[in-house]
Every structure is written in structure tokens, then in C-alpha cells.
PDB file of C-alpha atoms in Angstrom:
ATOM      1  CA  UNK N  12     158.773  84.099  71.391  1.00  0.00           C
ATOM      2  CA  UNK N  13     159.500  84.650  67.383  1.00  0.00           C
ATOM      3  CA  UNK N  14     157.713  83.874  64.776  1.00  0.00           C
ATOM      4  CA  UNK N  15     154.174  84.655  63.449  1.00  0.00           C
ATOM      5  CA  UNK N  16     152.227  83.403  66.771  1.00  0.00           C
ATOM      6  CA  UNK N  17     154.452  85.040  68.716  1.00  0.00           C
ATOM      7  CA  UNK N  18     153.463  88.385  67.240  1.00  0.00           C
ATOM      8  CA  UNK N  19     149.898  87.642  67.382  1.00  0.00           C
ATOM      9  CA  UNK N  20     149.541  86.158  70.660  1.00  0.00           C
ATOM     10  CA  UNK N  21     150.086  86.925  74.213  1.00  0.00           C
ATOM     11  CA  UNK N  22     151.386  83.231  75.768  1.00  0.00           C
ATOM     12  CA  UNK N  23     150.168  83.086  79.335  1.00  0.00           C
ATOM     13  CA  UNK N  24     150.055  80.391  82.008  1.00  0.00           C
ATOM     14  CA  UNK N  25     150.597  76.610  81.300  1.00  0.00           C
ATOM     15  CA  UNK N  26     147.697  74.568  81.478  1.00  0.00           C
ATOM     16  CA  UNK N  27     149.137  71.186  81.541  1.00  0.00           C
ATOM     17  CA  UNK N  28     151.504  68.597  79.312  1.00  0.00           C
ATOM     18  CA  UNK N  29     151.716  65.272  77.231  1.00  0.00           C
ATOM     19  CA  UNK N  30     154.153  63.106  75.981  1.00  0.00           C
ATOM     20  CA  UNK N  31     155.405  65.232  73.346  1.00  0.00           C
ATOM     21  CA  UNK N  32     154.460  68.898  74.333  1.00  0.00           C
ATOM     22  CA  UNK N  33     152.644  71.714  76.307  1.00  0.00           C
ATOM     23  CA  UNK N  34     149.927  73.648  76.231  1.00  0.00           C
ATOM     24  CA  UNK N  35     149.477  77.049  77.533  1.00  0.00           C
ATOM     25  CA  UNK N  36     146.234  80.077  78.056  1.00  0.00           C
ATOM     26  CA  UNK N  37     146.857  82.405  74.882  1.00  0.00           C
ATOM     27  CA  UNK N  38     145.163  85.631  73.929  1.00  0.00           C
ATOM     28  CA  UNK N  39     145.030  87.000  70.540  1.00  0.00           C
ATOM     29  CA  UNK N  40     146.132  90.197  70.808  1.00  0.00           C
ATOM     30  CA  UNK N  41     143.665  91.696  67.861  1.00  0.00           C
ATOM     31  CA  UNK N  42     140.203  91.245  69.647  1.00  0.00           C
ATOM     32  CA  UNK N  43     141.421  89.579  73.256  1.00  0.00           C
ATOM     33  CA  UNK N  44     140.466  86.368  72.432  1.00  0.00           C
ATOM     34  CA  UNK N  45     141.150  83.401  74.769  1.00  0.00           C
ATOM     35  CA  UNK N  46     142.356  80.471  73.068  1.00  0.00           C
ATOM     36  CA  UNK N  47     145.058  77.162  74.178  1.00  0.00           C
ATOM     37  CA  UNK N  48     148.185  77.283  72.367  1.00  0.00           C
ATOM     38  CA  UNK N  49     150.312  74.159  72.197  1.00  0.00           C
ATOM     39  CA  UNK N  50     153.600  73.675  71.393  1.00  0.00           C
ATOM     40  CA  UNK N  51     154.349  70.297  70.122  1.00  0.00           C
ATOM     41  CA  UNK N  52     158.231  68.778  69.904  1.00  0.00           C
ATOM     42  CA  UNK N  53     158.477  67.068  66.500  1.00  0.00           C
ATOM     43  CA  UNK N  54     159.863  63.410  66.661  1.00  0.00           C
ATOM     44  CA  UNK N  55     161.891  61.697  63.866  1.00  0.00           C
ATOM     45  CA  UNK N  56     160.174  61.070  60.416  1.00  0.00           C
ATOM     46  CA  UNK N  57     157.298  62.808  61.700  1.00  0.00           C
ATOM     47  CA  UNK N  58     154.351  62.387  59.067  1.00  0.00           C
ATOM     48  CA  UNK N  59     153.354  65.177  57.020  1.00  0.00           C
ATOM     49  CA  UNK N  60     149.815  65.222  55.002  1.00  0.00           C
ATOM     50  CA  UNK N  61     148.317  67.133  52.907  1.00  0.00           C
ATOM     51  CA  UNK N  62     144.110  68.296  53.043  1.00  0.00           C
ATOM     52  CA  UNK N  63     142.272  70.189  50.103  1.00  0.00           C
ATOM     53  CA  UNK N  64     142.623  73.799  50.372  1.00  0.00           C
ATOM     54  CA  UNK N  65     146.572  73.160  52.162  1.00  0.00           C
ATOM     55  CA  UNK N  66     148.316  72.037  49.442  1.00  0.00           C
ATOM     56  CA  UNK N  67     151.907  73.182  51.128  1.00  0.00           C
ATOM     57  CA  UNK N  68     151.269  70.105  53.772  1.00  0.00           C
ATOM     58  CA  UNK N  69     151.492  69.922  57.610  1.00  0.00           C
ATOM     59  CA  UNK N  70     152.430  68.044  60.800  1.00  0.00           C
ATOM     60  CA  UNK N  71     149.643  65.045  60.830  1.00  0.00           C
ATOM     61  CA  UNK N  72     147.829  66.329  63.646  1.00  0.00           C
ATOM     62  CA  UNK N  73     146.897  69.853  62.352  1.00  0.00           C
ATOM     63  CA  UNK N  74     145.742  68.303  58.993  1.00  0.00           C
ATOM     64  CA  UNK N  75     143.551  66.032  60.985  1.00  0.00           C
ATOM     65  CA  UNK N  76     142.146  68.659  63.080  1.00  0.00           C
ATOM     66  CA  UNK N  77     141.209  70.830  60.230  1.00  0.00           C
ATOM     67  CA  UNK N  78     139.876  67.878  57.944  1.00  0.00           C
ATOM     68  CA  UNK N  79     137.551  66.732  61.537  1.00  0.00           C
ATOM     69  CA  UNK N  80     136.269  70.145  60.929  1.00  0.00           C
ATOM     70  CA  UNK N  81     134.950  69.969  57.194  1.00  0.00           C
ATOM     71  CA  UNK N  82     132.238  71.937  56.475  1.00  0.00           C
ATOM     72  CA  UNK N  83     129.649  70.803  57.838  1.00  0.00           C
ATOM     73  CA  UNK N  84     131.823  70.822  61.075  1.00  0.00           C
ATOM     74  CA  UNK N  85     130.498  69.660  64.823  1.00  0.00           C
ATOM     75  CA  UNK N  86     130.907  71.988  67.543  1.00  0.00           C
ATOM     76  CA  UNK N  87     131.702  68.974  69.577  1.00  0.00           C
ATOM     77  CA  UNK N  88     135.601  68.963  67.928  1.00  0.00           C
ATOM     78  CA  UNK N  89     137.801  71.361  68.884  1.00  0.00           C
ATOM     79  CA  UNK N  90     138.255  74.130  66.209  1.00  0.00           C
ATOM     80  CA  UNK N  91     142.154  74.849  65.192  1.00  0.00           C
ATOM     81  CA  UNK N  92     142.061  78.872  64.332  1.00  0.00           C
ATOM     82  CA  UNK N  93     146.021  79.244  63.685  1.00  0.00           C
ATOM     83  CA  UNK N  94     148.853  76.710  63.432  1.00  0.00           C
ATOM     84  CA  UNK N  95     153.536  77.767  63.348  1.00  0.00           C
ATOM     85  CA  UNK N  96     155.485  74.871  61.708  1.00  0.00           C
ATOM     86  CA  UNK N  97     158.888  75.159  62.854  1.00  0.00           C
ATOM     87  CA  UNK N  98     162.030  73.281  62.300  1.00  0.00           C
ATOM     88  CA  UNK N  99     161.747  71.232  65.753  1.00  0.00           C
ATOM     89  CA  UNK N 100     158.426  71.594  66.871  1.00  0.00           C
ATOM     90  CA  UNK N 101     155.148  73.234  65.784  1.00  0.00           C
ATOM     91  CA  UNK N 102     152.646  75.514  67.792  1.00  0.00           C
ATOM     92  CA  UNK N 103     148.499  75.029  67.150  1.00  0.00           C
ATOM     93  CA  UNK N 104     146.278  77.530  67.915  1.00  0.00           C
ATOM     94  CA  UNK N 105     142.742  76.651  69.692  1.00  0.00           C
ATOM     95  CA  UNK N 106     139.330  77.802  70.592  1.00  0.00           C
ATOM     96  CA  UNK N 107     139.382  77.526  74.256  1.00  0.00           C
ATOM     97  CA  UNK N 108     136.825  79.141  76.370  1.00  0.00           C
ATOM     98  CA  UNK N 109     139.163  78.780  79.585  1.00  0.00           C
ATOM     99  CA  UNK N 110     136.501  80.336  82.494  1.00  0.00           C
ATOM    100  CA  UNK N 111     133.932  77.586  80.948  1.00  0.00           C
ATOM    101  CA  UNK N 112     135.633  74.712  79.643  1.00  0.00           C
ATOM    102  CA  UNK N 113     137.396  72.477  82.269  1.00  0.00           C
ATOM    103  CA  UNK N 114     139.179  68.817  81.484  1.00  0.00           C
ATOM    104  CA  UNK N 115     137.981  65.938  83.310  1.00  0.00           C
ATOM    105  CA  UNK N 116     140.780  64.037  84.689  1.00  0.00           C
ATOM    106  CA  UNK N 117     139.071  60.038  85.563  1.00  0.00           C
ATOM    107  CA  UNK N 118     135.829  61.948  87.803  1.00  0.00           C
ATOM    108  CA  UNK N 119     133.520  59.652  88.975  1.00  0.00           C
ATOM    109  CA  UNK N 120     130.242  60.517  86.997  1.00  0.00           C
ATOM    110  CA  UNK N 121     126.424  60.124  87.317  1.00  0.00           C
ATOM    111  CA  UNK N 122     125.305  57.811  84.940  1.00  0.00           C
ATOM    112  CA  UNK N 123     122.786  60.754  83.559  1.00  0.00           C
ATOM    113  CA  UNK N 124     125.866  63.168  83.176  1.00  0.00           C
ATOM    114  CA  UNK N 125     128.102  60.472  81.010  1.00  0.00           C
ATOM    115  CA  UNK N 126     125.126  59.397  78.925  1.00  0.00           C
ATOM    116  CA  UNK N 127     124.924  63.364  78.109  1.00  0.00           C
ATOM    117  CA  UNK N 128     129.091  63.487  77.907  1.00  0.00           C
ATOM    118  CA  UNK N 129     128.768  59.923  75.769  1.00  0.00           C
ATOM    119  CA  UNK N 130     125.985  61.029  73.108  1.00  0.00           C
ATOM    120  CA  UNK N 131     128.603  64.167  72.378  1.00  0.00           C
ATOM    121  CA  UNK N 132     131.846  62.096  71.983  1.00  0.00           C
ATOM    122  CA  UNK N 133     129.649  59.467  69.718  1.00  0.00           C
ATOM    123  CA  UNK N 134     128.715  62.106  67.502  1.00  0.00           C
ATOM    124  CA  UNK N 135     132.211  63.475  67.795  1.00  0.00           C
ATOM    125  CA  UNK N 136     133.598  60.372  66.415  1.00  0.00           C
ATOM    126  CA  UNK N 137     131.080  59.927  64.032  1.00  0.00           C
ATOM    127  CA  UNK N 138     132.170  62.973  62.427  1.00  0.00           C
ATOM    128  CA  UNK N 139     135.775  62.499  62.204  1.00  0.00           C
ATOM    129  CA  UNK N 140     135.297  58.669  60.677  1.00  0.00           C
ATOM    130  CA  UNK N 141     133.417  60.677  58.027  1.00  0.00           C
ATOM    131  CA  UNK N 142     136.207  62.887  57.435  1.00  0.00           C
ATOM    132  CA  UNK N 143     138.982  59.946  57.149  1.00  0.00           C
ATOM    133  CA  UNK N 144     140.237  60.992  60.918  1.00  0.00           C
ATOM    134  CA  UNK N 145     140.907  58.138  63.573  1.00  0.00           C
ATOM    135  CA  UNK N 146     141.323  59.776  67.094  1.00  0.00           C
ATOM    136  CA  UNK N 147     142.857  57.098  68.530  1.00  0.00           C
ATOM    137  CA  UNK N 148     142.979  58.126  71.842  1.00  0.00           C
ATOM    138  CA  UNK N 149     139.068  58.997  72.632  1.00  0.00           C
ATOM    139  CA  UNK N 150     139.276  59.047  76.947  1.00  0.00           C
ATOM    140  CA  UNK N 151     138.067  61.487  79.519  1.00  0.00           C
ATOM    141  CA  UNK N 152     141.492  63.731  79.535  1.00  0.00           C
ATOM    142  CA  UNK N 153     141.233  64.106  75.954  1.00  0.00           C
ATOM    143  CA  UNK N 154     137.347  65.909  76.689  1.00  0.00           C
ATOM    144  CA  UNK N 155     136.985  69.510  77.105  1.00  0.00           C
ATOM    145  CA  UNK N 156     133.594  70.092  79.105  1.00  0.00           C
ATOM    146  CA  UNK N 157     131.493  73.710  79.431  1.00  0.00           C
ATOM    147  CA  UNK N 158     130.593  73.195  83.272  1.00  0.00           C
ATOM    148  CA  UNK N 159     127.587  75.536  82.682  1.00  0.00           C
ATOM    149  CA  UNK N 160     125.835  73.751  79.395  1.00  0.00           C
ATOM    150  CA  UNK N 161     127.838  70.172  79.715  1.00  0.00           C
ATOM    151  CA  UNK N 162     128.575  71.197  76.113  1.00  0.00           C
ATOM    152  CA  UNK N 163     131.569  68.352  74.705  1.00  0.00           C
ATOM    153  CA  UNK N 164     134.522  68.919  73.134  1.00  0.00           C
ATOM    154  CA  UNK N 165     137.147  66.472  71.494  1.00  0.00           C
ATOM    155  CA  UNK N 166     140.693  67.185  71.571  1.00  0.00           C
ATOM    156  CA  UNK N 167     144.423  66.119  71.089  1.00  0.00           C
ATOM    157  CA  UNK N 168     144.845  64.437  67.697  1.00  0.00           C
ATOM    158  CA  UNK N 169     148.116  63.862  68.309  1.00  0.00           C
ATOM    159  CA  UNK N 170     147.886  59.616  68.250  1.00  0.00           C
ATOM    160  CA  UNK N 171     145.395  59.776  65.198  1.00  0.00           C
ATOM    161  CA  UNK N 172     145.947  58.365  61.969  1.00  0.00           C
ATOM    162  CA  UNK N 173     144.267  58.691  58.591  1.00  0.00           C
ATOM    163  CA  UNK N 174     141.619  56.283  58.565  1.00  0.00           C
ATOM    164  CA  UNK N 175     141.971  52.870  56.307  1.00  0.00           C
ATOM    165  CA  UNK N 176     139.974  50.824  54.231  1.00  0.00           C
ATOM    166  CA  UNK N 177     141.235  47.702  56.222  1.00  0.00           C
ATOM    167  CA  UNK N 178     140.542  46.570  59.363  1.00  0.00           C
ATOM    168  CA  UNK N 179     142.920  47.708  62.879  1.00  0.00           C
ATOM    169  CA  UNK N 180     144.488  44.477  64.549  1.00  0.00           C
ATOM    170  CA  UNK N 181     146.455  47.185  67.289  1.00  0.00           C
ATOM    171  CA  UNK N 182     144.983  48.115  70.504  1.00  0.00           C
ATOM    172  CA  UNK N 183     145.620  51.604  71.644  1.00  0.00           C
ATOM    173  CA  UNK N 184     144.757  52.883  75.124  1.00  0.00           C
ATOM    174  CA  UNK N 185     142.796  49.477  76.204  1.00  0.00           C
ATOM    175  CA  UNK N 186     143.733  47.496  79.640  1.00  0.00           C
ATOM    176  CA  UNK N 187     143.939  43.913  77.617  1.00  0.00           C
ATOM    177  CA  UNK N 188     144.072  42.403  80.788  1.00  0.00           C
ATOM    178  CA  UNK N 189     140.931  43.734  81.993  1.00  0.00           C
ATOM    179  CA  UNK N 190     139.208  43.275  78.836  1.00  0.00           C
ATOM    180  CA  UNK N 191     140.273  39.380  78.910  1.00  0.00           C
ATOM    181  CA  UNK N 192     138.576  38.737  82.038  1.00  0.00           C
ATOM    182  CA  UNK N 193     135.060  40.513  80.340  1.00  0.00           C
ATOM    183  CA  UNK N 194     133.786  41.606  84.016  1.00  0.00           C
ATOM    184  CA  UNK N 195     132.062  44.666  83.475  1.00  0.00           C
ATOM    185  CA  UNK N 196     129.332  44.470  86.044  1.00  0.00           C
ATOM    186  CA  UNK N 197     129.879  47.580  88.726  1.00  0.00           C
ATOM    187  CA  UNK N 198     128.511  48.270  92.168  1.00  0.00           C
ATOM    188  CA  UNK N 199     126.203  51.065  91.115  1.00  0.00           C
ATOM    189  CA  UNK N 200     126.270  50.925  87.690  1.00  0.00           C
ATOM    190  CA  UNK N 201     122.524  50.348  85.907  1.00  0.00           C
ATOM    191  CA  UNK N 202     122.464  46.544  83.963  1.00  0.00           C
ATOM    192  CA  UNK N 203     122.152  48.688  80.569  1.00  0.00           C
ATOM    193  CA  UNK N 204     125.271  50.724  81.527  1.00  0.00           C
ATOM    194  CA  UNK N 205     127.282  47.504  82.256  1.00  0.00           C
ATOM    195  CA  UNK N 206     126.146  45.908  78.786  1.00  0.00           C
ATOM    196  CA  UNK N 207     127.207  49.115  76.664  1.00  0.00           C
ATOM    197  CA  UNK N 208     131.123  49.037  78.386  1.00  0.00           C
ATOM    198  CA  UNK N 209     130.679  45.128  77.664  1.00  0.00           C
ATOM    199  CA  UNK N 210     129.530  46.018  73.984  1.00  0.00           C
ATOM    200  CA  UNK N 211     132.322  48.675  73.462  1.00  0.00           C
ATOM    201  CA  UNK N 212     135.407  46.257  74.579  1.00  0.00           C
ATOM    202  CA  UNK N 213     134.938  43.696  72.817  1.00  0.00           C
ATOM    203  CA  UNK N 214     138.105  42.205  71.251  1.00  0.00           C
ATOM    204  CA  UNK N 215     136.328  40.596  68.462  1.00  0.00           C
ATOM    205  CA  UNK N 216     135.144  43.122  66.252  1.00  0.00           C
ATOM    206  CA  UNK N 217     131.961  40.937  64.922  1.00  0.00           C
ATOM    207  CA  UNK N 218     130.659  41.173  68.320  1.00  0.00           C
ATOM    208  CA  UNK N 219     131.693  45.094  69.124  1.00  0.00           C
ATOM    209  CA  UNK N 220     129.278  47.823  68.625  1.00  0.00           C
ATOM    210  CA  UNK N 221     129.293  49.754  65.427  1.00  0.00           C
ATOM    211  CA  UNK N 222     129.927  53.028  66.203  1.00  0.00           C
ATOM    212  CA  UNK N 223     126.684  54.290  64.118  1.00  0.00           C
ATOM    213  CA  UNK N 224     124.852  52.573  66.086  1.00  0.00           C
ATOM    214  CA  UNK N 225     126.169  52.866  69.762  1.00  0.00           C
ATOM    215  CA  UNK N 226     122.869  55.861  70.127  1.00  0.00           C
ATOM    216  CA  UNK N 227     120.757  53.698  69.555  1.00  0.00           C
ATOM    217  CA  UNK N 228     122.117  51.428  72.504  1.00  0.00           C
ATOM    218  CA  UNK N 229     119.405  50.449  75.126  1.00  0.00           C
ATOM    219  CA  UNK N 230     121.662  52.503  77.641  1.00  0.00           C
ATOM    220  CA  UNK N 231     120.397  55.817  75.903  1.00  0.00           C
ATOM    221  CA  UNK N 232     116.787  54.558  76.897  1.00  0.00           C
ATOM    222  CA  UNK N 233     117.011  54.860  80.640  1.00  0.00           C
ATOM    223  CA  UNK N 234     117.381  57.558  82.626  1.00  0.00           C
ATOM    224  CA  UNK N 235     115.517  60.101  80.199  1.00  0.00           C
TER     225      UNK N 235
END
């Protein structure tokens, strides 16, 4: 593979695919590091934007990877350590632990592990509303999890968006229909559980959750 990650990194097996790209296992060939590399096919009129301390301007979703990671940064986003713009498709370089870090792909979860998975992504989102990011696509395939320490990671900004002043009238990822019908009560599922999906997905923002203060939710109270 040309170009500068090509020279720097070994490209190994592919780890799995989205709508517009791959990612692979990578090493960097100067200390053996493991890292994900993903290669990214750029569609029309792609957005470029530009971040303090980048003035030449990049692909949307590396500027809003590195400006998730402003100093102060949270180890529960994934770090971006080298990034390849190329005429037709670009190439991101990522921490990736890959004997520790697994994705989760819709598991069924103890209530006790998602509250610990759920406290990470809060803070995770937290963080990037701070730093102007919208994810956009916060779901469990978009998690990185250590399966030793249950230690969180946020990826794939690839659907984000700078974030607004103005309100979003656009749902993104949401089953409307299921929403509509406001059943959240599961077989299994704790009372305080049910209320928090209930207080997540609502359509009317005046009765949502704010996202500052979804930890304080009673749900966070049981199950110490």
C-alpha cells in the first residue's frame, strides 16, 4: 500500500466493515504497536473542517475525533494517533488494544454490566457536546469494550456533525415506530431500568432527559 501509512504500518487482518469503509488490525512498525486502521471511501461533496492546531483542514470525521479529544481528553473516546487523506478515500489510524478490546454486536446484558457500560458512554458524550462534536450514531456496535476492566470506548464518527446552537428536528438511528407506541416495560428488566429507556426516547424534547443529567437518573441508584 503507498503512501505515508503504508510505510509506517504493517496492515493485517480485516476486522469488520460499514457503509462507507473497512477497518483492519495494524501494527506500527517503529515500536509494534497494535492499532485499527480504517480506510474510508470518500462520497461526493464530502465536508471538510478545520480544528485549532490543523489549519490545512480534514475529512469531517478525523477533525471530530481529534477535537472529542481536547485536552482534557476522556479515555472513554477512541484516540486517533495518525490519519492519510487521499484523493478517493482517507485512512485513520487508532488506538486499539485488539487481545482486550472486543465490539459488542446487540448482547443481551445484565442490568449491572450496562449501568457500568452506560455511565462510560454518558460521560463519553458529555465530553464530545463540550467539544462541539455530535456522535450521532451512539449504539452498542459503535462501543469498544476491555473484557478484563469493562473499560468503554466510543467510536466511528463517521455520521457526526458539528454541534449547533439550534435545536435537531431529524431522528437518526431511532425505531419511530417503536418509540410511538412508548412500551418500554421488559420481562426482566428492573421498573427504574424501564423508566430511563422511557426517559431517553422521548420524541418531545421538553420531556427527554438532559444528557447532564441522565447520572443522576434513579436507575444509577439500584443495583450498587
Amino acid at each position: 500500500m503507498p503512501g505515508h501509512i503504508g510505510s509506517h504500518y504493517e496492515i493485517g487482518p480485516k476486522l469488520g466493515q460499514g457503509g462507507f469503509g473497512f477497518v483492519y488490525e495494524g501494527t506500527r512498525c517503529k515500536d509494534g504497536l497494535e492499532v485499527a486502521v480504517k480506510f474510508s471511501v470518500k462520497s461526493p461533496n464530502m465536508p471538510y473542517i478545520r480544528v485549532p492546531g490543523h489549519p490545512e483542514g480534514n475529512p469531517m470525521e478525523i477533525d471530530l475525533i481529534l477535537m472529542a479529544n481536547k485536552s482534557p481528553r476522556a479515555p472513554e473516546i477512541i484516540k486517533i494517533l495518525d490519519w492519510e487523506d487521499n484523493e478517493d478515500h482517507f485512512i485513520v489510524v487508532m488506538e486499539w488494544d485488539l487481545k482486550s478490546f472486543v465490539k459488542l454486536h446487540g448482547e443481551s446484558l445484565d442490568e449491572g454490566t450496562a449501568q457500568n457500560i452506560m455511565r462510560q458512554v454518558i460521560e463519553a458524550a458529555n465530553v464530545c457536546v463540550k467539544c462541539g462534536v455530535f456522535h450521532w450514531d451512539i449504539k452498542m456496535e459503535n462501543l469498544l469494550v476491555n473484557q478484563d476492566t469493562m473499560e468503554v470506548k466510543l467510536i466511528d464518527f463517521g455520521c457526526g456533525a458539528q454541534m449547533k446552537k439550534f435545536g435537531y428536528d431529524v431522528f437518526c438511528g431511532y425505531d419511530l415506530d417503536l418509540i410511538s407506541k412508548r412500551n418500554w416495560t421488559r420481562l426482566g428488566l428492573s421498573q427504574e431500568c424501564c423508566q430511563m429507556i422511557s426517559s431517553c426516547l422521548q420524541s418531545d424534547p421538553q420531556k427527554r432527559i438532559n444528557l447532564e443529567k441522565m447520572h443522576l437518573h434513579d436507575w444509577f441508584q439500584v443495583m450498587e
